[in-house]
Protein backbone atom coordinates (compact mmCIF):
# COMPACT_ATOMS: atom_id res chain seq x y z
CA UNK A 1 70.09 93.66 91.30
CA UNK A 2 73.42 93.90 90.37
CA UNK A 3 72.28 93.20 86.53
CA UNK A 4 70.24 96.48 87.18
CA UNK A 5 72.80 98.23 89.03
CA UNK A 6 74.80 97.65 85.81
CA UNK A 7 72.19 99.26 83.43
CA UNK A 8 72.32 101.96 85.50
CA UNK A 9 76.14 102.21 85.36
CA UNK A 10 76.58 101.80 81.87
CA UNK A 11 74.35 104.71 81.22
CA UNK A 12 75.99 106.91 83.19
CA UNK A 13 77.40 109.92 81.27
CA UNK A 14 80.59 110.17 83.08
CA UNK A 15 81.28 106.85 81.78
CA UNK A 16 80.31 107.75 78.28
CA UNK A 17 82.33 111.18 78.76
CA UNK A 18 86.08 108.81 79.81
CA UNK A 19 85.01 106.61 77.05
CA UNK A 20 84.97 108.70 74.39
CA UNK A 21 88.02 110.51 75.70
CA UNK A 22 89.59 107.69 76.11
CA UNK A 23 88.99 105.97 73.30
CA UNK A 24 88.56 102.75 75.88
CA UNK A 25 86.78 99.90 73.38
CA UNK A 26 82.32 100.09 74.34
CA UNK A 27 82.24 95.92 73.95
CA UNK A 28 85.54 96.07 77.19
CA UNK A 29 82.42 97.52 79.42
CA UNK A 30 79.35 95.84 78.18
CA UNK A 31 77.25 94.72 80.97
CA UNK A 32 76.79 91.64 79.45
CA UNK A 33 75.66 88.40 81.05
CA UNK A 34 78.61 87.01 79.36
CA UNK A 35 80.94 89.75 79.68
CA UNK A 36 80.11 89.43 83.44
CA UNK A 37 80.40 86.52 83.63
CA UNK A 38 83.71 85.69 81.35
CA UNK A 39 85.64 88.69 83.48
CA UNK A 40 84.45 87.03 86.80
CA UNK A 41 86.05 83.80 86.02
CA UNK A 42 89.89 85.41 84.61
CA UNK A 43 89.76 87.69 87.37
CA UNK A 44 89.35 84.80 90.57
CA UNK A 45 92.21 82.73 87.79
CA UNK A 46 94.35 85.12 88.28
CA UNK A 47 93.57 86.41 92.30
CA UNK A 48 94.81 83.09 92.86
CA UNK A 49 97.86 83.06 91.05
CA UNK A 50 100.51 84.09 93.31
CA UNK A 51 102.69 86.24 91.00
CA UNK A 52 103.97 90.53 91.44
CA UNK A 53 101.03 93.15 89.73
CA UNK A 54 98.03 90.61 89.19
CA UNK A 55 96.77 93.32 87.37
CA UNK A 56 98.36 93.49 84.44
CA UNK A 57 98.09 89.85 83.66
CA UNK A 58 94.19 90.46 83.65
CA UNK A 59 94.72 93.70 81.13
CA UNK A 60 97.13 91.33 78.62
CA UNK A 61 94.24 89.18 78.65
CA UNK A 62 92.52 91.71 76.15
CA UNK A 63 93.70 90.65 73.41
CA UNK A 64 92.69 87.26 73.56
CA UNK A 65 89.66 87.18 75.16
CA UNK A 66 86.49 89.73 75.11
CA UNK A 67 85.23 90.58 78.90
CA UNK A 68 84.38 93.09 81.35
CA UNK A 69 87.84 94.64 82.16
CA UNK A 70 86.78 95.87 84.95
CA UNK A 71 84.82 93.69 86.87
CA UNK A 72 88.02 91.64 86.32
CA UNK A 73 90.63 94.05 87.83
CA UNK A 74 88.11 94.21 90.63
CA UNK A 75 88.01 90.53 90.75
CA UNK A 76 92.10 89.21 90.99
CA UNK A 77 92.05 92.00 94.03
CA UNK A 78 90.61 88.87 96.06
CA UNK A 79 93.73 88.36 96.81
CA UNK A 80 95.10 91.75 98.25
CA UNK A 81 97.99 91.73 101.73
CA UNK A 82 95.42 91.56 103.74
CA UNK A 83 93.90 87.76 101.77
CA UNK A 84 97.36 86.91 100.31
CA UNK A 85 99.20 84.67 103.23
CA UNK A 86 96.14 82.60 104.02
CA UNK A 87 95.51 82.03 100.49
CA UNK A 88 99.19 81.45 99.55
CA UNK A 89 99.41 79.26 102.66
CA UNK A 90 96.84 77.38 101.69
CA UNK A 91 97.29 76.37 98.94
CA UNK A 92 100.57 74.93 99.67
CA UNK A 93 98.61 72.73 102.96
CA UNK A 94 96.77 71.40 99.11
CA UNK A 95 99.54 70.82 96.17
CA UNK A 96 101.72 69.60 99.75
CA UNK A 97 98.80 66.54 100.41
CA UNK A 98 97.86 66.32 96.60
CA UNK A 99 101.24 65.43 95.50
CA UNK A 100 101.15 63.69 99.00
CA UNK A 101 104.29 65.51 100.60
CA UNK A 102 105.27 66.24 104.10
CA UNK A 103 104.75 69.99 104.54
CA UNK A 104 107.36 73.17 105.98
CA UNK A 105 106.98 74.34 108.98
CA UNK A 106 106.40 77.97 107.55
CA UNK A 107 106.56 81.51 109.28
CA UNK A 108 105.01 84.07 107.31
CA UNK A 109 108.00 86.53 106.68
CA UNK A 110 109.55 87.43 103.22
CA UNK A 111 113.25 85.80 104.83
CA UNK A 112 111.78 82.79 105.59
CA UNK A 113 109.93 82.72 101.77
CA UNK A 114 112.98 83.49 99.31
CA UNK A 115 115.12 80.92 101.75
CA UNK A 116 112.19 78.01 100.57
CA UNK A 117 110.89 79.24 97.71
CA UNK A 118 112.66 76.77 95.89
CA UNK A 119 110.82 73.81 97.87
CA UNK A 120 107.23 75.27 98.16
CA UNK A 121 106.70 75.96 95.06
CA UNK A 122 105.70 72.90 92.52
CA UNK A 123 103.77 72.83 96.07
CA UNK A 124 102.97 75.95 95.90
CA UNK A 125 101.50 75.37 91.83
CA UNK A 126 99.89 73.09 92.23
CA UNK A 127 97.50 73.71 95.00
CA UNK A 128 97.12 77.41 92.63
CA UNK A 129 96.44 75.17 89.80
CA UNK A 130 93.22 73.30 91.89
CA UNK A 131 92.30 76.87 93.62
CA UNK A 132 92.38 78.84 90.47
CA UNK A 133 89.85 76.32 88.83
CA UNK A 134 87.61 75.47 91.41
CA UNK A 135 87.32 79.02 92.02
CA UNK A 136 86.98 80.52 88.42
CA UNK A 137 84.98 77.84 87.13
CA UNK A 138 82.75 78.20 90.12
CA UNK A 139 82.57 82.43 90.21
CA UNK A 140 81.63 81.86 86.34
CA UNK A 141 78.90 79.02 87.77
CA UNK A 142 77.64 81.58 90.18
CA UNK A 143 76.71 84.41 88.04
CA UNK A 144 75.51 82.94 85.03
CA UNK A 145 73.07 80.84 88.15
CA UNK A 146 72.04 84.31 89.81
CA UNK A 147 71.52 86.27 86.50
CA UNK A 148 69.67 83.54 83.97
CA UNK A 149 67.46 84.17 87.92
CA UNK A 150 67.06 87.58 87.88
CA UNK A 151 66.03 87.31 84.49
CA UNK A 152 62.91 85.08 85.39
CA UNK A 153 61.98 86.44 87.98
CA UNK A 154 61.78 89.88 85.23
CA UNK A 155 60.35 88.44 83.81
CA UNK A 156 57.45 86.82 86.13
CA UNK A 157 57.00 90.51 87.26
CA UNK A 158 56.70 91.26 83.71
CA UNK A 159 53.25 88.83 82.69
CA UNK A 160 52.05 89.81 86.31
CA UNK A 161 52.38 93.64 85.87
CA UNK A 162 50.72 93.17 81.69
CA UNK A 163 47.69 90.87 83.61
CA UNK A 164 46.49 93.44 86.01
């Protein structure tokens, strides 16, 4: 279903005009399985990194990796102002667990965070690495799995239609 919707959108005249007007390389808007799965991987990987301006990091990946940029940008919004506190807290606790350190009592305030960043930095980014890799690989696998399943279902339906 997602695959069919992406195909419809990519045939849109408004999209074609936008691409022509702003001279966007069409490969960055390609909606094939490889481009979409790479976009999901990059977007989710960056979404778990506690840093400002994650979207700029997605855009900075463009010269190095070809992927569907709008989907990559959308995926990095998995971390948004509502999801960031629980995500980063979970990453901190996971990093503390992996490193065997005792987690500090956390207060969800910018003041606490700025005073304690030196104490939690290594634990936080250890957990970040874990969730970034696991989340990105999981997203990549899911896109590929469901995309291939969709193609197989379409082939079976097409075969049945030809026999009828």
